[in-house]
Coordinates of C-alpha atoms in Angstrom, one line a residue:
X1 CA 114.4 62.9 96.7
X2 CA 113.1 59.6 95.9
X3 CA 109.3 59.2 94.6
X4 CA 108.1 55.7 96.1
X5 CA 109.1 56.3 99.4
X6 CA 106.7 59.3 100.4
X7 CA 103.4 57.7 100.3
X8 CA 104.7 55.2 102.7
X9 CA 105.2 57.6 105.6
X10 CA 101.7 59.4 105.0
X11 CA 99.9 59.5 108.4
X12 CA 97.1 57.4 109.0
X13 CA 93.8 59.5 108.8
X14 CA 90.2 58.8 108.8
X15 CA 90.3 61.2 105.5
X16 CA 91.9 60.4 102.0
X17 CA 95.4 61.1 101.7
X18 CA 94.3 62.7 97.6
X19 CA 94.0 66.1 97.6
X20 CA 91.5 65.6 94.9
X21 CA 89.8 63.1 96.9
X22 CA 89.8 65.4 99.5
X23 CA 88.6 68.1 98.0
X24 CA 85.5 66.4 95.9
X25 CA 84.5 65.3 99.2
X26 CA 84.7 68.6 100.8
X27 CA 82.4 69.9 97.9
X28 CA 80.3 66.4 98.0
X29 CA 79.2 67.8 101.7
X30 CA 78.6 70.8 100.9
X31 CA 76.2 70.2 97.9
X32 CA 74.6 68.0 100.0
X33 CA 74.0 70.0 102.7
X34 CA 73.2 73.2 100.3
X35 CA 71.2 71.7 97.9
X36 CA 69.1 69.5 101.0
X37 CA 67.9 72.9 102.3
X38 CA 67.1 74.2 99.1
X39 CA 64.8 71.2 98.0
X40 CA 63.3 70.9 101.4
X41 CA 62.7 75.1 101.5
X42 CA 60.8 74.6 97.7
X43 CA 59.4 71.2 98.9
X44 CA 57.4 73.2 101.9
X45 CA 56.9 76.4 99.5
X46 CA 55.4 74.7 96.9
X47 CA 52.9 72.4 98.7
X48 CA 52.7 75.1 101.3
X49 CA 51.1 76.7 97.6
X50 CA 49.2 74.0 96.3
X51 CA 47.5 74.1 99.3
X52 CA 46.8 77.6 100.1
X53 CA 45.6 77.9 96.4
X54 CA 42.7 74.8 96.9
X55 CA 41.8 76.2 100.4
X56 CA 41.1 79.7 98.5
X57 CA 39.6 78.3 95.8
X58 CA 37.3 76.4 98.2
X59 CA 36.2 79.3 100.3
X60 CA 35.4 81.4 97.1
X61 CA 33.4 78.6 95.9
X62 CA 31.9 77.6 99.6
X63 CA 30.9 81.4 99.7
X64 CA 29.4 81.9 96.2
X65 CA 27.6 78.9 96.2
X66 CA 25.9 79.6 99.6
X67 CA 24.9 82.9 98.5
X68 CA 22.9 81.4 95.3
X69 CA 20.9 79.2 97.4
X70 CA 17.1 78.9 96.5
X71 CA 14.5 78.6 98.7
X72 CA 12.9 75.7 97.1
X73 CA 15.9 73.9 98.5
X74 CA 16.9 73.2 95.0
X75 CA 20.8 73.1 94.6
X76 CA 22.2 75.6 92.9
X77 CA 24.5 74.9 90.0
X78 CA 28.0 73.7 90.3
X79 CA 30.8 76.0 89.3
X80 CA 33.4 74.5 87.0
X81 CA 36.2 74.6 88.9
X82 CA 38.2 71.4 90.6
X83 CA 36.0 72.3 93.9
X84 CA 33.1 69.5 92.7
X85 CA 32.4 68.9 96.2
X86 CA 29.4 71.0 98.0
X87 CA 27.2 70.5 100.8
X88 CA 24.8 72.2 102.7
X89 CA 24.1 71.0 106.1
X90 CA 22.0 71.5 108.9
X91 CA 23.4 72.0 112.3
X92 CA 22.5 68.5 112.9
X93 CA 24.6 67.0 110.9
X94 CA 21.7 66.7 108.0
X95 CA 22.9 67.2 104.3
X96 CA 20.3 69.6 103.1
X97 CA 21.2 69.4 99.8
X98 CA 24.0 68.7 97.5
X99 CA 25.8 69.1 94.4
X100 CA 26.1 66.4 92.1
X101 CA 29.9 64.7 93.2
X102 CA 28.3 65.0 97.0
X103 CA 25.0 63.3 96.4
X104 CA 24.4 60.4 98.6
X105 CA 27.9 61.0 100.7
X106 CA 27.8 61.8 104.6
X107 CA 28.4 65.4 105.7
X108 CA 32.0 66.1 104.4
X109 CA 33.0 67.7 107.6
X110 CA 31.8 68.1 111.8
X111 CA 33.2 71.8 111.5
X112 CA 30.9 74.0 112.7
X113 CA 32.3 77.7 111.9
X114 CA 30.9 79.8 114.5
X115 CA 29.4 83.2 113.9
X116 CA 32.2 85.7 114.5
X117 CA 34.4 83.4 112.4
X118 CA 31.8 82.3 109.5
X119 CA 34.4 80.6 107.4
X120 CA 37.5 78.2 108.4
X121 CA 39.7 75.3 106.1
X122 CA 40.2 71.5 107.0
X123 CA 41.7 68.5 105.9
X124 CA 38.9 65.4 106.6
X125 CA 39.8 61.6 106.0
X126 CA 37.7 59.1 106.0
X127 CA 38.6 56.0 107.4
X128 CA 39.0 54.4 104.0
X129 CA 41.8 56.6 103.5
X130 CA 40.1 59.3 101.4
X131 CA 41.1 63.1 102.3
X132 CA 39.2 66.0 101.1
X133 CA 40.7 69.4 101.5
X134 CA 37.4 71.9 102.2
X135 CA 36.0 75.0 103.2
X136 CA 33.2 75.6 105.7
X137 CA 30.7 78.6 105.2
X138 CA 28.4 79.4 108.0
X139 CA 25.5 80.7 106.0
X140 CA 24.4 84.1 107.0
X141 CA 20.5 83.9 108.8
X142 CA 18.4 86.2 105.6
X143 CA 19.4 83.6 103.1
X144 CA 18.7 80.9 105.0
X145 CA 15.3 81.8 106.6
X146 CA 13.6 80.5 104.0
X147 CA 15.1 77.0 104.2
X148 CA 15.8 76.5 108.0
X149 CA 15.0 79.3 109.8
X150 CA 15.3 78.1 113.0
X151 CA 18.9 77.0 112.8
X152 CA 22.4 77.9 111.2
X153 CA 23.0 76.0 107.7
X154 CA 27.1 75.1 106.9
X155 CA 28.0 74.5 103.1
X156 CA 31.3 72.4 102.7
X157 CA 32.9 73.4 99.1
X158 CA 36.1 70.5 99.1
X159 CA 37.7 68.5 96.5
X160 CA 39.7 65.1 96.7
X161 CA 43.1 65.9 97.9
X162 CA 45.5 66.1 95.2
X163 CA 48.1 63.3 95.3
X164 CA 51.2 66.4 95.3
X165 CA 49.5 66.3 98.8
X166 CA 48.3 62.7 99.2
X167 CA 51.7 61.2 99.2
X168 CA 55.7 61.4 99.1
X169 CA 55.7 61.8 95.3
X170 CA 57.2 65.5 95.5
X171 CA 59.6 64.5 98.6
X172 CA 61.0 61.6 96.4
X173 CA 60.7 64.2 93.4
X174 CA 62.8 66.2 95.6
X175 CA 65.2 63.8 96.7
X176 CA 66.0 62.6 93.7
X177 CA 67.0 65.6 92.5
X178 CA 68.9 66.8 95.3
X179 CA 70.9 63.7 95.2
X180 CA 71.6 64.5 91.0
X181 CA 72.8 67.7 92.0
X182 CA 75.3 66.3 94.4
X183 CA 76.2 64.0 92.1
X184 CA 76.9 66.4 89.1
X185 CA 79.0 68.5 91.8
X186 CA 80.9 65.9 93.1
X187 CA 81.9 64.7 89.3
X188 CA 82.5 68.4 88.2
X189 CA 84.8 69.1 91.3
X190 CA 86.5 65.6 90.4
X191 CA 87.2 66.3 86.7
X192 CA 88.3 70.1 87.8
X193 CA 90.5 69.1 90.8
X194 CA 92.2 66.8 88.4
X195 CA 92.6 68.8 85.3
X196 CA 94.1 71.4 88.1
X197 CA 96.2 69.2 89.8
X198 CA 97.5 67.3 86.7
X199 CA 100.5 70.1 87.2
X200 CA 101.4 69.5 90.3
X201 CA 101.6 65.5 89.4
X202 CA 103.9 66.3 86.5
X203 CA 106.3 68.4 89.0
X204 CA 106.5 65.4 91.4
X205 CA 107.1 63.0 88.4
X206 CA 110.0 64.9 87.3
X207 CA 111.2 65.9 91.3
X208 CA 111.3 62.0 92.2
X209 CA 113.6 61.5 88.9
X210 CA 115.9 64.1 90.8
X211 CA 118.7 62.8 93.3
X212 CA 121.9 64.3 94.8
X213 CA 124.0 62.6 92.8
X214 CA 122.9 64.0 89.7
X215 CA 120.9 68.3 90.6
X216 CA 121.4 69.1 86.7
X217 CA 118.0 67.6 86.2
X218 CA 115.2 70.8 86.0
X219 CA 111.1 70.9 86.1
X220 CA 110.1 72.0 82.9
X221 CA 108.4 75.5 82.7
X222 CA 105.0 75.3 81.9
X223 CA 103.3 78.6 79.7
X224 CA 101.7 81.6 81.7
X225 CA 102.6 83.5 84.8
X226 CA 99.9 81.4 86.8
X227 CA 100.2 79.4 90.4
X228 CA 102.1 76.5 88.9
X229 CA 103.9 78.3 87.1
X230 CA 105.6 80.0 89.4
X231 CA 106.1 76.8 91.5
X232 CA 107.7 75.4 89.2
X233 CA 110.2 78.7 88.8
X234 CA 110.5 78.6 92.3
X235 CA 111.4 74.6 92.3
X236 CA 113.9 75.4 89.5
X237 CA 116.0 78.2 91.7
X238 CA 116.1 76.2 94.6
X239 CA 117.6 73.1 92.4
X240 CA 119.8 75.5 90.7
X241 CA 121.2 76.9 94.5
X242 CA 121.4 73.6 95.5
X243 CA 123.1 72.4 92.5
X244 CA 125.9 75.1 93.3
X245 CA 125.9 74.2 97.0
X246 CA 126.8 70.8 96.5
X247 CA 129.2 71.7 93.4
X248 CA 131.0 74.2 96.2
X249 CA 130.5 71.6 99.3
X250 CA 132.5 69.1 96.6
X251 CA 135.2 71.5 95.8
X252 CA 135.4 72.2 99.7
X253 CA 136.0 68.7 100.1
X254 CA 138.1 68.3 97.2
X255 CA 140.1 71.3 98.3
X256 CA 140.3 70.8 102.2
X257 CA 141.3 67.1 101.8
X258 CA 144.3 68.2 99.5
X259 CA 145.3 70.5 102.0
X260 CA 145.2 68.4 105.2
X261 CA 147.2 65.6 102.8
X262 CA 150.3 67.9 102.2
X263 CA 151.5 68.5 105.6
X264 CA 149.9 65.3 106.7
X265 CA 152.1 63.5 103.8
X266 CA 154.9 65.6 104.7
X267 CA 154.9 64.2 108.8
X268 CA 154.6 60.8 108.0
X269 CA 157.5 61.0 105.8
X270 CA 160.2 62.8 108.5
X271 CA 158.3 60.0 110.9
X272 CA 159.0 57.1 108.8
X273 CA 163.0 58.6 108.0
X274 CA 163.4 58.9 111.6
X275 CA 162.0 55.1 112.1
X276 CA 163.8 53.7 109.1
X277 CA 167.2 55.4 109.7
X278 CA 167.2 56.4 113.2
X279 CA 171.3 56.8 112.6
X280 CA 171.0 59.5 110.3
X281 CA 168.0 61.5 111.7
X282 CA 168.1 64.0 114.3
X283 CA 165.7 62.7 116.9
X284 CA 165.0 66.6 118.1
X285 CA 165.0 68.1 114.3
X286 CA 162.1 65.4 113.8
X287 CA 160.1 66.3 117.0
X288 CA 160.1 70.2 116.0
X289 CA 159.4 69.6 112.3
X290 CA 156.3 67.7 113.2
X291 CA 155.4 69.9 115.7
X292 CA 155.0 72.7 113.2
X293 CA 153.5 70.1 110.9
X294 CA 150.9 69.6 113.9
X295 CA 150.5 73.2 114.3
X296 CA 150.2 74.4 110.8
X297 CA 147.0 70.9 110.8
X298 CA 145.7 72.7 114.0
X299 CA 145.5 75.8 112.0
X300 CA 143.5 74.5 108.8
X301 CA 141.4 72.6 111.5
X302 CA 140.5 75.9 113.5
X303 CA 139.9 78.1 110.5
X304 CA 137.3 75.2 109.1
X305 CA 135.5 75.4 112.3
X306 CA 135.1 79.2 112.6
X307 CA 134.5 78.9 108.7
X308 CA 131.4 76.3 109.2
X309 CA 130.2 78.4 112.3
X310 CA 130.1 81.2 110.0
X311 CA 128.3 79.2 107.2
X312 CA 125.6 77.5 109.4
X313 CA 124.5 80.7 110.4
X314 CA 124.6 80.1 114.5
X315 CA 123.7 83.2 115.7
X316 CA 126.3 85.0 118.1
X317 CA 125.2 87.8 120.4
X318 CA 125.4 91.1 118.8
X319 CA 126.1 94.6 120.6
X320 CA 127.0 98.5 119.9
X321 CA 130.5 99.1 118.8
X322 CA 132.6 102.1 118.2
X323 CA 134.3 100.9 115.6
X324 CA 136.8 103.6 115.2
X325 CA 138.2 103.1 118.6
X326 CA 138.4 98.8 117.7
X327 CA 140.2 99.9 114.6
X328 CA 143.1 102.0 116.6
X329 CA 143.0 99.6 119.3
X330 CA 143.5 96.9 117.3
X331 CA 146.0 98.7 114.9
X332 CA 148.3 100.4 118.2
X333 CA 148.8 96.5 119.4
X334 CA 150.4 96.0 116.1
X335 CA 154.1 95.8 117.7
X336 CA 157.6 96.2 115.2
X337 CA 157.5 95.0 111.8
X338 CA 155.5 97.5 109.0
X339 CA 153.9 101.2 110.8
X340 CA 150.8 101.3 110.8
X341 CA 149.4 104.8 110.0
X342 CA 145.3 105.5 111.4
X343 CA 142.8 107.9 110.5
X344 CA 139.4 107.7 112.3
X345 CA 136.3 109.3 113.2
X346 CA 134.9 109.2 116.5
X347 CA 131.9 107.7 117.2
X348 CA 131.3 105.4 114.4
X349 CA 128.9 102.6 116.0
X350 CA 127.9 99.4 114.1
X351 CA 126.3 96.8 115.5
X352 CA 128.3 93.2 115.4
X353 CA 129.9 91.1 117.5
X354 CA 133.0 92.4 118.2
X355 CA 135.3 89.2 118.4
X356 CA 134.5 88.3 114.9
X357 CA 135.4 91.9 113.9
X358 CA 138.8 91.7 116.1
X359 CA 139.1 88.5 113.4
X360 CA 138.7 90.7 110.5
X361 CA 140.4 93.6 111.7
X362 CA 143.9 91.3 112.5
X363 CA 143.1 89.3 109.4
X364 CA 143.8 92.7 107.3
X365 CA 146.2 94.3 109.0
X366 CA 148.6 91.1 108.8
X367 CA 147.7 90.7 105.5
X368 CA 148.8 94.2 104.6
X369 CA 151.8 94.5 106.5
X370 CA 152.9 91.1 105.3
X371 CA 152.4 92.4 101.7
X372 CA 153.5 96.0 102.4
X373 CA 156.9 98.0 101.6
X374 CA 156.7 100.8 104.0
X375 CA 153.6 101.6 105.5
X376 CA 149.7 100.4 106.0
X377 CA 147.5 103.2 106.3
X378 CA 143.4 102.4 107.6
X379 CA 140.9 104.4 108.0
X380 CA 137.7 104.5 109.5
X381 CA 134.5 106.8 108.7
X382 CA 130.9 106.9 107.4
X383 CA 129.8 107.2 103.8
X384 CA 127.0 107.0 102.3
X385 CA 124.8 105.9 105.7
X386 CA 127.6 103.1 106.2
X387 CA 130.7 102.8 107.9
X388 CA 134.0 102.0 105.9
X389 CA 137.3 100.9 107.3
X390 CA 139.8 100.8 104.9
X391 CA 143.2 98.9 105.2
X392 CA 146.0 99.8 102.2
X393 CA 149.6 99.0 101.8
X394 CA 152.0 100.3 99.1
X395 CA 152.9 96.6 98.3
X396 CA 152.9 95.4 94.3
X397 CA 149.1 94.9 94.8
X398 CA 146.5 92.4 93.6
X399 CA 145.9 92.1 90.1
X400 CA 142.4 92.5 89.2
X401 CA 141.4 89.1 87.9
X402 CA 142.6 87.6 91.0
X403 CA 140.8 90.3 93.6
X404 CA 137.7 88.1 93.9
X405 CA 139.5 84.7 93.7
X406 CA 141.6 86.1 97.2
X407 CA 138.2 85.3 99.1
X408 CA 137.9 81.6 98.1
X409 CA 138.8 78.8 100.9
X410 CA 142.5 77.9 100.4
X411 CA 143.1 80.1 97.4
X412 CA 147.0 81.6 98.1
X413 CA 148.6 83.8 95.5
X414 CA 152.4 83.0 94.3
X415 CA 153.6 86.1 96.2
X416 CA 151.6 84.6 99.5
X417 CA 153.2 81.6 99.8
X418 CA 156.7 83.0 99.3
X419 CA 156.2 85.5 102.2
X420 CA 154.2 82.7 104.4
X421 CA 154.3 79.0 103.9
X422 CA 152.6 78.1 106.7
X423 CA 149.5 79.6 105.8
X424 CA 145.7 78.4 106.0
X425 CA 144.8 80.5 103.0
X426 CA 141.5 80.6 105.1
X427 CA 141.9 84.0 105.9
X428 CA 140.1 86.5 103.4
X429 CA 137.6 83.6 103.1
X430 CA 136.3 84.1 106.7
X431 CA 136.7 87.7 107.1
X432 CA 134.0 88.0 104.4
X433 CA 132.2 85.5 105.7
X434 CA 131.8 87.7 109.0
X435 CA 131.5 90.7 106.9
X436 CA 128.6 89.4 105.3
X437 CA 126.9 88.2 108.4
X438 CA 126.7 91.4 109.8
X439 CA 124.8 92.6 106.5
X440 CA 128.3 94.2 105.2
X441 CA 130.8 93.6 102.2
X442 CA 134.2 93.3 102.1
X443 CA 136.0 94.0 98.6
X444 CA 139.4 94.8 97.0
X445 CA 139.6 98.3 95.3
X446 CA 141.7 100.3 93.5
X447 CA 144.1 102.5 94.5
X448 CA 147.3 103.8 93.2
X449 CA 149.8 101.5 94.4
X450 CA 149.4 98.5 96.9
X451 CA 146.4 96.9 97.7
X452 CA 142.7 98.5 99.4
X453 CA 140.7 96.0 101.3
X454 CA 137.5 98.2 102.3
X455 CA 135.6 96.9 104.9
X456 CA 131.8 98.3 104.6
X457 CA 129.0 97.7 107.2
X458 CA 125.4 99.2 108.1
X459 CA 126.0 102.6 110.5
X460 CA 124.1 102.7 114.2
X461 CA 122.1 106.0 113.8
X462 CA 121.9 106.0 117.1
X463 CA 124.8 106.5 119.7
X464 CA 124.5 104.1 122.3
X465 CA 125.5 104.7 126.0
X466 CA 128.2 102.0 126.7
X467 CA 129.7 101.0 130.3
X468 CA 133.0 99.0 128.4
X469 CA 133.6 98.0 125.6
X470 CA 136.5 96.1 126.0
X471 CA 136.7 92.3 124.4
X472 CA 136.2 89.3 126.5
X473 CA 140.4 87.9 126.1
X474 CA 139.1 84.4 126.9
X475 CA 137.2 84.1 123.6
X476 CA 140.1 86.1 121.7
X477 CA 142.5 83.3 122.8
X478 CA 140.0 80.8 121.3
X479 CA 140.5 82.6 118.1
X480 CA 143.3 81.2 115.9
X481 CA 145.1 84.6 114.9
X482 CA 146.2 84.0 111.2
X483 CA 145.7 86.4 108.3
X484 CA 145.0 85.8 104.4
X485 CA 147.7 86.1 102.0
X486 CA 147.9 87.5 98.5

């Protein structure tokens, strides 16, 4: 869990590795792109305004103005509007007349509007660069009889472009603001991502101050019931389960190690007496003592193995199994020693694997006829939607602070060892183990006399069809056959 080391193995990317750079330029992009199409859509709307607004106001003024014409050909006044310049011109290209901002100029426009379409709008530019937005007005034949009366007269209303129009003031106008607004989004998204993230900083801070050696360490909480709050929750039950899982993988060690030592202490010492004193020793006593030295080692190695199978959580093929007929099979190969007395219901399916439930099966009925007096009764049956198989012997029992303690890896009770020294103590452990892997429990309960192991596990609802159901012996010989104690 070390801190420096993670940035080191980030992959290389065209992108920043900072979520918060990440993200700001995420949201850079995005303003950009957003606010580009909103400043160029207001950009076209309003000049697409400005202009529509001087091309009306020029054709109200091009018409009115026409209509007030005198005959004398004197012009008629100039409204007060920004439309200052009129014209009225002769199909030649003459200037008739003009108002007072137009005197002297050439004809402001060629366009000739013709008589089905008396008034049309233009943009003219002169070649030194001036543009005057106008209006032409063909001017309808009574009122202008008296002037020309022989050809159409034209009257041009215009007015200097504006510069809104003239030049790249209101794209720049535009620009610049587009480019503040990406700005400001880019700085808001930076001081939010990191006033948001600040958290999560604070959790890997305290995380990298975390190691194996030393899982006592915890995130703080922060207030609320929000995202990081929760994280940090979360982060804090994991440490605490892995706390506990290193605390029991210790004690495994601890434990296991002092168990391999004894017998392993107690070979090398009938080895070393038959070395040192080969006169005195029994050359065959010695072999068969450290054969069943080797054998009891063989055991505790076996049981480990199943036990870490079981742990690691390798799946194993699972199938329909009557477990009622697998408890009296298993209880009629019983041979001498303790009776064993069965009571079960027919047709009581689970679904497990069925060596591992031969294991827990054998596991208790060796247990209780080691521990028994007179007789082991089991039963087999469904209650409440699961399937119990119960194994009780009229022994002295199991006294109830040391009912859970039976399960733990290597724990043997007084009376245990008397009755088998050779024991793994591994026993119980596994059987729950297996129990629990097929979603069931496996507990101690009371009872009059003796000791009741009860065996619980989720019932099929359905009865299956089966062809056999008889176990596969090869894997059952794999199985070391050896039962808990208590």
């Amino acid at each position: 869990m070390g801190g420096g080391s993670s940035r080191g193995k980030c992959r290389r990317s065209f992108l920043p590795h900072s979520l918060r750079a990440r993200t700001t330029l995420g949201v850079t992009g995005l303003a950009l792109i957003f606010l580009t199409a909103i400043g160029t859509g207001l950009n076209f709307l309003i000049l697409n305004r400005v202009q529509a607004q001087i091309f009306d106001e020029a054709e109200r003024v091009a018409v009115n103005w026409g209509a007030s014409l005198r005959p004398d050909g004197t012009p008629p006044p100039v409204p007060r509007t920004r439309v200052d310049l009129l014209q009225l011109v002769d199909s030649r290209g003459r200037v008739v007349t003009a108002g007072a901002a137009a005197a002297g100029r050439p004809p402001l426009s060629t366009l000739r509007p013709p008589a089905d379409d008396r008034i049309q709008t233009r943009t003219e530019c002169s070649g030194q660069g001036e543009c005057v937005m106008l209006a032409a007005f063909r001017v309808p034949r009574p009122e202008t009889s008296a002037l020309r009366p022989d050809e159409p007269l034209f009257v041009y209303a215009g007015m200097t472009r504006p510069p809104i129009l003239a030049d790249n003031r209101m794209q720049l106008l535009t620009a610049a603001g587009v480019l503040l607004g990406v700005a400001l989004a880019a700085w808001v998204n930076w001081w939010a991502a990191g006033r948001n993230l600040r958290p999560v900083e604070a959790i890997r801070e305290h995380l990298s101050h975390i190691t194996v050696s030393d899982l006592s360490l915890r995130v703080p909480q922060p207030p609320g019931c929000n995202e990081y709050a929760l994280l940090v929750c979360t982060v804090n039950q994991t440490l605490a389960r892995l706390d506990e899982a290193v605390k029991l993988q210790r004690r495994f060690a601890s434990t296991t190690s002092h168990e391999l030592r004894t017998p392993l202490t107690g070979l090398r010492t009938r080895l070393e007496e038959a070395v040192l004193y080969p006169g005195d020793v029994d050359p065959r006593e010695t072999v068969r003592e450290a054969l069943s030295i080797t054998g009891r080692l063989e055991t505790i190695v076996d049981d480990l193995l199943v036990l870490a199978r079981l742990r690691a959580g390798i799946p194993v093929a699972h199938e329909p199994i009557d477990l009622g007929a697998l408890v009296a099979q298993e209880a009629a190969a019983q041979a001498g020693g303790v009776p064993v007395h069965v009571h079960v219901d027919r047709d009581v399916y689970v679904r497990g694997n069925r060596i591992q439930l031969v294991r827990v099966l054998n596991n208790l009925l060796a247990n209780a006829r080691r521990h028994a007096g007179s007789v082991v009764e089991v039963t087999a049956g469904r209650a409440d939607g699961q399937v119990v198989v119960t194994v009780t012997d009229d022994g002295d029992g199991i006294a109830p602070q040391d009912r859970e303690r039976v399960f733990e890896r290597f724990v043997r009770l007084d009376d245990g060892r008397r009755r088998e020294p050779g024991g793994s103590g591994l026993g119980l452990a596994i059987s729950r183990d297996i129990a629990q892997a097929h979603h069931g429990t496996l507990l101690i309960e009371d009872t009059p006399r003796g000791a009741r192991f009860a065996l619980r596990l989720p019932v099929q609802r359905e009865t299956p069809v089966l062809a056999d159901q008889a176990p596969d012996l090869r894997d059952l010989d794999r199985l070391p056959d050896h039962a808990e104690q208590h």
